[in-house]
PDB file of C-alpha atoms in Angstrom:
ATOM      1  CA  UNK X1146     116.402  25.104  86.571  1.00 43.00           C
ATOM      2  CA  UNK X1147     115.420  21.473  86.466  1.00 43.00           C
ATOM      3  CA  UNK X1148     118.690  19.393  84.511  1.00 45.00           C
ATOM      4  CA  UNK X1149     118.754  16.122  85.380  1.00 45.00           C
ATOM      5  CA  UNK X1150     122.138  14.049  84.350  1.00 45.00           C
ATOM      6  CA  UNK X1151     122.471  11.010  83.371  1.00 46.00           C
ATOM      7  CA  UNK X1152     125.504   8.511  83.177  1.00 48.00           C
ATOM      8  CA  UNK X1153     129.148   7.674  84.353  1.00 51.00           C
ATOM      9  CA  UNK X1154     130.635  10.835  83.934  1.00 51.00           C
ATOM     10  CA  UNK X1155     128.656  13.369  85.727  1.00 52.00           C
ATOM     11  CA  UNK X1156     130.938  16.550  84.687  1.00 56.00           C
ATOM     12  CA  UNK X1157     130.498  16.278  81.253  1.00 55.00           C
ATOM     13  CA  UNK X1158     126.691  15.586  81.468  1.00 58.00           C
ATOM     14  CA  UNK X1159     126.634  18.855  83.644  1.00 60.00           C
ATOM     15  CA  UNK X1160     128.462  21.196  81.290  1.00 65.00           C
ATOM     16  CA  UNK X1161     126.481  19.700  78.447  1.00 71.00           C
ATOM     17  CA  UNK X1162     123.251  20.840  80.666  1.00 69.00           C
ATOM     18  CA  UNK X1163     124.499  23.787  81.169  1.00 69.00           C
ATOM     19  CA  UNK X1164     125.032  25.023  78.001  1.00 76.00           C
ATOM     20  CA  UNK X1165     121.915  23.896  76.541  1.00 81.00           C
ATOM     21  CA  UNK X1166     119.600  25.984  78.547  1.00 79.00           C
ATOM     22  CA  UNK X1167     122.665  28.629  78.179  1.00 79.00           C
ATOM     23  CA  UNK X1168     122.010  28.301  74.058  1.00 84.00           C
ATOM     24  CA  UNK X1169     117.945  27.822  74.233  1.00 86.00           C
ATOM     25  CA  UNK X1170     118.170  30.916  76.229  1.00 84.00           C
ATOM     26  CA  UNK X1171     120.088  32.776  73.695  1.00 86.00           C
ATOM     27  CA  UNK X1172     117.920  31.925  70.907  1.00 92.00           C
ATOM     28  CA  UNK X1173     114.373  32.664  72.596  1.00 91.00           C
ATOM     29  CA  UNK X1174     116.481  36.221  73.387  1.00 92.00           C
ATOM     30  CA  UNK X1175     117.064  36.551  69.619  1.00 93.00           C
ATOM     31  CA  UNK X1176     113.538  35.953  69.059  1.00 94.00           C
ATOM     32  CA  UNK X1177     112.392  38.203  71.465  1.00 93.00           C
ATOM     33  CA  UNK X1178     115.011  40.721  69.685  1.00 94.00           C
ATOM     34  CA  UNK X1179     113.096  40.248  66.320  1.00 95.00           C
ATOM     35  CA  UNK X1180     109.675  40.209  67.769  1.00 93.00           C
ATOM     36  CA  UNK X1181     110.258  43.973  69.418  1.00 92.00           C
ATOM     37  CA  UNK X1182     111.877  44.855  65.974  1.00 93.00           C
ATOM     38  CA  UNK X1183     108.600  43.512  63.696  1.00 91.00           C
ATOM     39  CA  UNK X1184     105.915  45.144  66.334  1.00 89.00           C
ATOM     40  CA  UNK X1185     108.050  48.753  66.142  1.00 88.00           C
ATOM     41  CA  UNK X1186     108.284  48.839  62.642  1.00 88.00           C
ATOM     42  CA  UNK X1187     104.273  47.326  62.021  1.00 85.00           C
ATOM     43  CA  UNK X1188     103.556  49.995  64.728  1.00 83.00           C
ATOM     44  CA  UNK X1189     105.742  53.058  63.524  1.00 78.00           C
ATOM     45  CA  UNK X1190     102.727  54.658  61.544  1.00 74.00           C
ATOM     46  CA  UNK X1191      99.682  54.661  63.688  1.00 70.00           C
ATOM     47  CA  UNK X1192     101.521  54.542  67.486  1.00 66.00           C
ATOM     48  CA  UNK X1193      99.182  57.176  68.966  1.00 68.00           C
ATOM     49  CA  UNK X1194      95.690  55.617  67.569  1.00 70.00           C
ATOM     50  CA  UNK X1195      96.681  52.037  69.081  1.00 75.00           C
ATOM     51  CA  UNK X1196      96.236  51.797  72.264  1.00 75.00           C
ATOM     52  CA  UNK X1197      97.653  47.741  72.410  1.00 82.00           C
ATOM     53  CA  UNK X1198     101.591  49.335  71.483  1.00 86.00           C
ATOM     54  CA  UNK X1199     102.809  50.924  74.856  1.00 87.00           C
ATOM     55  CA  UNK X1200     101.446  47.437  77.076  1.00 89.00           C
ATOM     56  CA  UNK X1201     102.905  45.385  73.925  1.00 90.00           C
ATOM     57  CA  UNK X1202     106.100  47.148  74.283  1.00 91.00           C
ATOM     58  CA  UNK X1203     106.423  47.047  78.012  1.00 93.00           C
ATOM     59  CA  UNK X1204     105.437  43.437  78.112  1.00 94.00           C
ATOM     60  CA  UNK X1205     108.005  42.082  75.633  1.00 94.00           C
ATOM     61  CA  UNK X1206     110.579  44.202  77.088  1.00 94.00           C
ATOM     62  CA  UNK X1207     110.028  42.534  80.239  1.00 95.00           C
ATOM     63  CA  UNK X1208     109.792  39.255  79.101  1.00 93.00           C
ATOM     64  CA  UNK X1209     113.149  40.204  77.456  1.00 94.00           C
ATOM     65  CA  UNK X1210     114.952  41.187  80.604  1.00 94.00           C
ATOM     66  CA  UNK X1211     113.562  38.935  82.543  1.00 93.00           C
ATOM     67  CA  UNK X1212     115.355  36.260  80.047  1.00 91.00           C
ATOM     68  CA  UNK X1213     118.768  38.258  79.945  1.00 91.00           C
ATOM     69  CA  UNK X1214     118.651  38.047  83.599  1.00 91.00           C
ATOM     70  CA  UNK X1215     118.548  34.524  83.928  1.00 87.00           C
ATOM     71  CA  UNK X1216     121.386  34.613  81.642  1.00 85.00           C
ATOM     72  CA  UNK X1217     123.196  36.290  84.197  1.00 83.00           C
ATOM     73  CA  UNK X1218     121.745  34.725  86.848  1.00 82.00           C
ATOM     74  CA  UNK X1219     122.733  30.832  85.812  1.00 77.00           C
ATOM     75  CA  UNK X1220     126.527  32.370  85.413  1.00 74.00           C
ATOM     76  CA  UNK X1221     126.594  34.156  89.095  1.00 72.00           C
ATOM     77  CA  UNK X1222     125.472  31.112  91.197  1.00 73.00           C
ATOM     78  CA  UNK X1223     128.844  30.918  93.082  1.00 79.00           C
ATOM     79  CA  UNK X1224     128.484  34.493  94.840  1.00 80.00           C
ATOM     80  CA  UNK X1225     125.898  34.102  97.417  1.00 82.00           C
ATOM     81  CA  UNK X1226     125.087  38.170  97.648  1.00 85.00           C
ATOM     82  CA  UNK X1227     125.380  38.343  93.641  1.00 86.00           C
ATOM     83  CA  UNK X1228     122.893  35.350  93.910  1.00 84.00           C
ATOM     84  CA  UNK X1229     120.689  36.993  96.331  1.00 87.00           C
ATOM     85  CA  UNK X1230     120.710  40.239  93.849  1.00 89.00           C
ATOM     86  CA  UNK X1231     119.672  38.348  90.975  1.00 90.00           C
ATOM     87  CA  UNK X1232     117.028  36.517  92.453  1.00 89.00           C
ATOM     88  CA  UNK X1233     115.178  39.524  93.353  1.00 92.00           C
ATOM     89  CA  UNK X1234     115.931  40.864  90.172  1.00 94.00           C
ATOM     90  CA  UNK X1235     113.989  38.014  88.778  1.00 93.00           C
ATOM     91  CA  UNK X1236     111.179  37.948  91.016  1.00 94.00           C
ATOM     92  CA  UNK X1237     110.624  41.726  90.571  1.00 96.00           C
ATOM     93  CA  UNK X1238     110.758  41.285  86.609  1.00 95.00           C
ATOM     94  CA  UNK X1239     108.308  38.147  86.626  1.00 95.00           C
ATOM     95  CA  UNK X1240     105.987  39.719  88.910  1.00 96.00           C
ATOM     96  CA  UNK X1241     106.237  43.298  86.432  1.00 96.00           C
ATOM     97  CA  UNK X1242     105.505  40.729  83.495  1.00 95.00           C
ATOM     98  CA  UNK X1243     102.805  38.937  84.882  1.00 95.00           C
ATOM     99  CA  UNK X1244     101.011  42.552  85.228  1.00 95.00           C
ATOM    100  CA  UNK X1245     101.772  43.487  82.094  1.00 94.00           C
ATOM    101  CA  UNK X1246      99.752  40.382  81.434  1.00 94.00           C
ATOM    102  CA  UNK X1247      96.993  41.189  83.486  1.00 94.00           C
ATOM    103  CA  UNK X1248      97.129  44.265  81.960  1.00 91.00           C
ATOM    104  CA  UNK X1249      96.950  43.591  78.383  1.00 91.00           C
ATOM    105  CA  UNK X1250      94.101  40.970  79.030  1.00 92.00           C
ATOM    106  CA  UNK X1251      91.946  43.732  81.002  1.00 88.00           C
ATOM    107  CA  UNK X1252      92.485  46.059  78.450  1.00 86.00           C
ATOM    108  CA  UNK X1253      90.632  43.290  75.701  1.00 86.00           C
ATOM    109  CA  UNK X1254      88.287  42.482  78.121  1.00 87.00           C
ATOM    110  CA  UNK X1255      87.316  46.269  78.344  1.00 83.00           C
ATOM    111  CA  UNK X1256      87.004  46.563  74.720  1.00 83.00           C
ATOM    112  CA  UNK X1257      84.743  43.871  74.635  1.00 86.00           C
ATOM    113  CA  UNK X1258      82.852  44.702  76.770  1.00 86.00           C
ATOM    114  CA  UNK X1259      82.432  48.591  77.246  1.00 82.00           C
ATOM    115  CA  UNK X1260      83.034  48.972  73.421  1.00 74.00           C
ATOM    116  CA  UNK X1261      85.656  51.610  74.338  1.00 70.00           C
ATOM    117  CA  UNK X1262      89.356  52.341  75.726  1.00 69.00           C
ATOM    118  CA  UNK X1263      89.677  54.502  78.300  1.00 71.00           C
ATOM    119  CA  UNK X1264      93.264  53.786  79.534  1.00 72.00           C
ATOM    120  CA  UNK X1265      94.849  55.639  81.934  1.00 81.00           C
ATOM    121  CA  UNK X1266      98.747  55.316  81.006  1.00 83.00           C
ATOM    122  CA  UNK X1267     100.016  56.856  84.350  1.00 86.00           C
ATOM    123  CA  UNK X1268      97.962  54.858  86.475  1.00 88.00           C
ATOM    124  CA  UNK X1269      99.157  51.871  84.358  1.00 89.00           C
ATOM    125  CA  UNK X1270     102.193  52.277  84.595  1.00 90.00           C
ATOM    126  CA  UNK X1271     102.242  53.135  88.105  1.00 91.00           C
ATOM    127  CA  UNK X1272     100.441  49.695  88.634  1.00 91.00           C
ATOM    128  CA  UNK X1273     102.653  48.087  86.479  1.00 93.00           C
ATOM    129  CA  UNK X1274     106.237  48.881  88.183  1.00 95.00           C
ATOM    130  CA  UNK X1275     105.717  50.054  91.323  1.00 95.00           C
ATOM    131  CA  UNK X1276     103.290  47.675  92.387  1.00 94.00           C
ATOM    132  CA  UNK X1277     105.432  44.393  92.220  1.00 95.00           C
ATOM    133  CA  UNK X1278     108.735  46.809  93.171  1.00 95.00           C
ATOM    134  CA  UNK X1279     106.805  47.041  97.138  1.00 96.00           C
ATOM    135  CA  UNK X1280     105.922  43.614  97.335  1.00 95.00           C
ATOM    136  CA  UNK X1281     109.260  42.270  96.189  1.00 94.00           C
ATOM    137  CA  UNK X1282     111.173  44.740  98.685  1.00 94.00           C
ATOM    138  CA  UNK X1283     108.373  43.772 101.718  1.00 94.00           C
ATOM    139  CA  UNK X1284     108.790  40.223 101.459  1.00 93.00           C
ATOM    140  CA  UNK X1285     112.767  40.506 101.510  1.00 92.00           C
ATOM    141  CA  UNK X1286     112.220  42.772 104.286  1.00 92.00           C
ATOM    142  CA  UNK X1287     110.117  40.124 105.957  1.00 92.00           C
ATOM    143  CA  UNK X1288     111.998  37.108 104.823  1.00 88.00           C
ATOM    144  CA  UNK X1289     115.007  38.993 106.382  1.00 85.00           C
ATOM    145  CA  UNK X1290     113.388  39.737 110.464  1.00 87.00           C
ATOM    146  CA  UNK X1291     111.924  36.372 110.174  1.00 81.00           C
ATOM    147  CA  UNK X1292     115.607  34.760 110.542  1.00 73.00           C
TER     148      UNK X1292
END
C-alpha cells in the first residue's frame, strides 16, 4: 500500500490515508457486489447454454475476496502471525484470480479459433484452485527452511 504523507502533522495525514484506501476499498466492494448481482440475474435464464457464467462467476468472486481480504488485512498489521495469515491469504487469492484470467482469455481464444467450446469444468477448476493452493504452500515451505 503506497500512502505517502505530507506535512507537519504526520498522524493526522496517516489516519486520513488510511481511511481513504479503507473507503475506495469499500466502494469498489459495493461495485463488485452489484456487478455479481447484474451478471446472475442477466444469466438466470440460459446458465447451462453459456459456457462464459461459471469462469465469470468464479473470477468476480475472487476478485471480490481478494478485496475483502485486504480489508482485513490493512486492519491486522499489528499481529505479526495474523499478518503472516493474511498475506498468504492474499497471495493464494491473486494467484486463483490471475487463473481465472488466464482462463477466461483461453476459453475466447478457443472459440476463435476452433469455432467450438469444449471445456472441461473439473479440470478447470482443478487448475484453477488447486494449482496456485501448491505453489503458495511450497514457497512458504521454502521461504520457511531457507531461514
Amino acid at each position: 500500500m503506497f500512502i505517502y504523507y505530507y506535512g507537519k502533522n504526520v498522524r493526522t495525514w496517516k489516519d486520513l490515508g488510511s481511511n481513504i484506501v479503507i473507503i475506495g476499498a469499500g466502494f469498489s466492494i459495493f461495485a463488485q457486489i452489484l456487478t455479481i448481482i447484474l451478471v446472475t440475474l442477466r444469466n438466470r435464464r440460459m446458465r447451462k447454454n453459456n459456457a462464459f457464467f461459471p469462469i465469470t462467476m468464479n473470477l468476480l468472486v475472487m476478485l471480490f475476496l481478494s478485496n475483502l481480504l485486504f480489508i482485513i488485512g490493512v486492519q491486522s498489521i499489528k499481529n505479526a502471525i495474523r499478518c503472516e495469515i493474511i498475506a498468504l491469504l492474499l497471495h493464494y487469492l491473486y494467484l486463483t484470480t490471475a487463473v481465472w484470467c488466464f482462463v477466461f482469455i483461453f476459453i475466447i481464444y478457443d472459440l476463435i479459433i476452433n469455432e467450438s467450446l469444449r471445456l472441461k469444468m473439473r479440470f478447470i477448476l482443478l487448475m484453477a484452485y488447486v494449482g496456485p493452493a501448491i505453489y503458495v504452500m511450497v514457497s512458504f515451505v521454502l521461504l520457511k527452511c531457507s531461514r
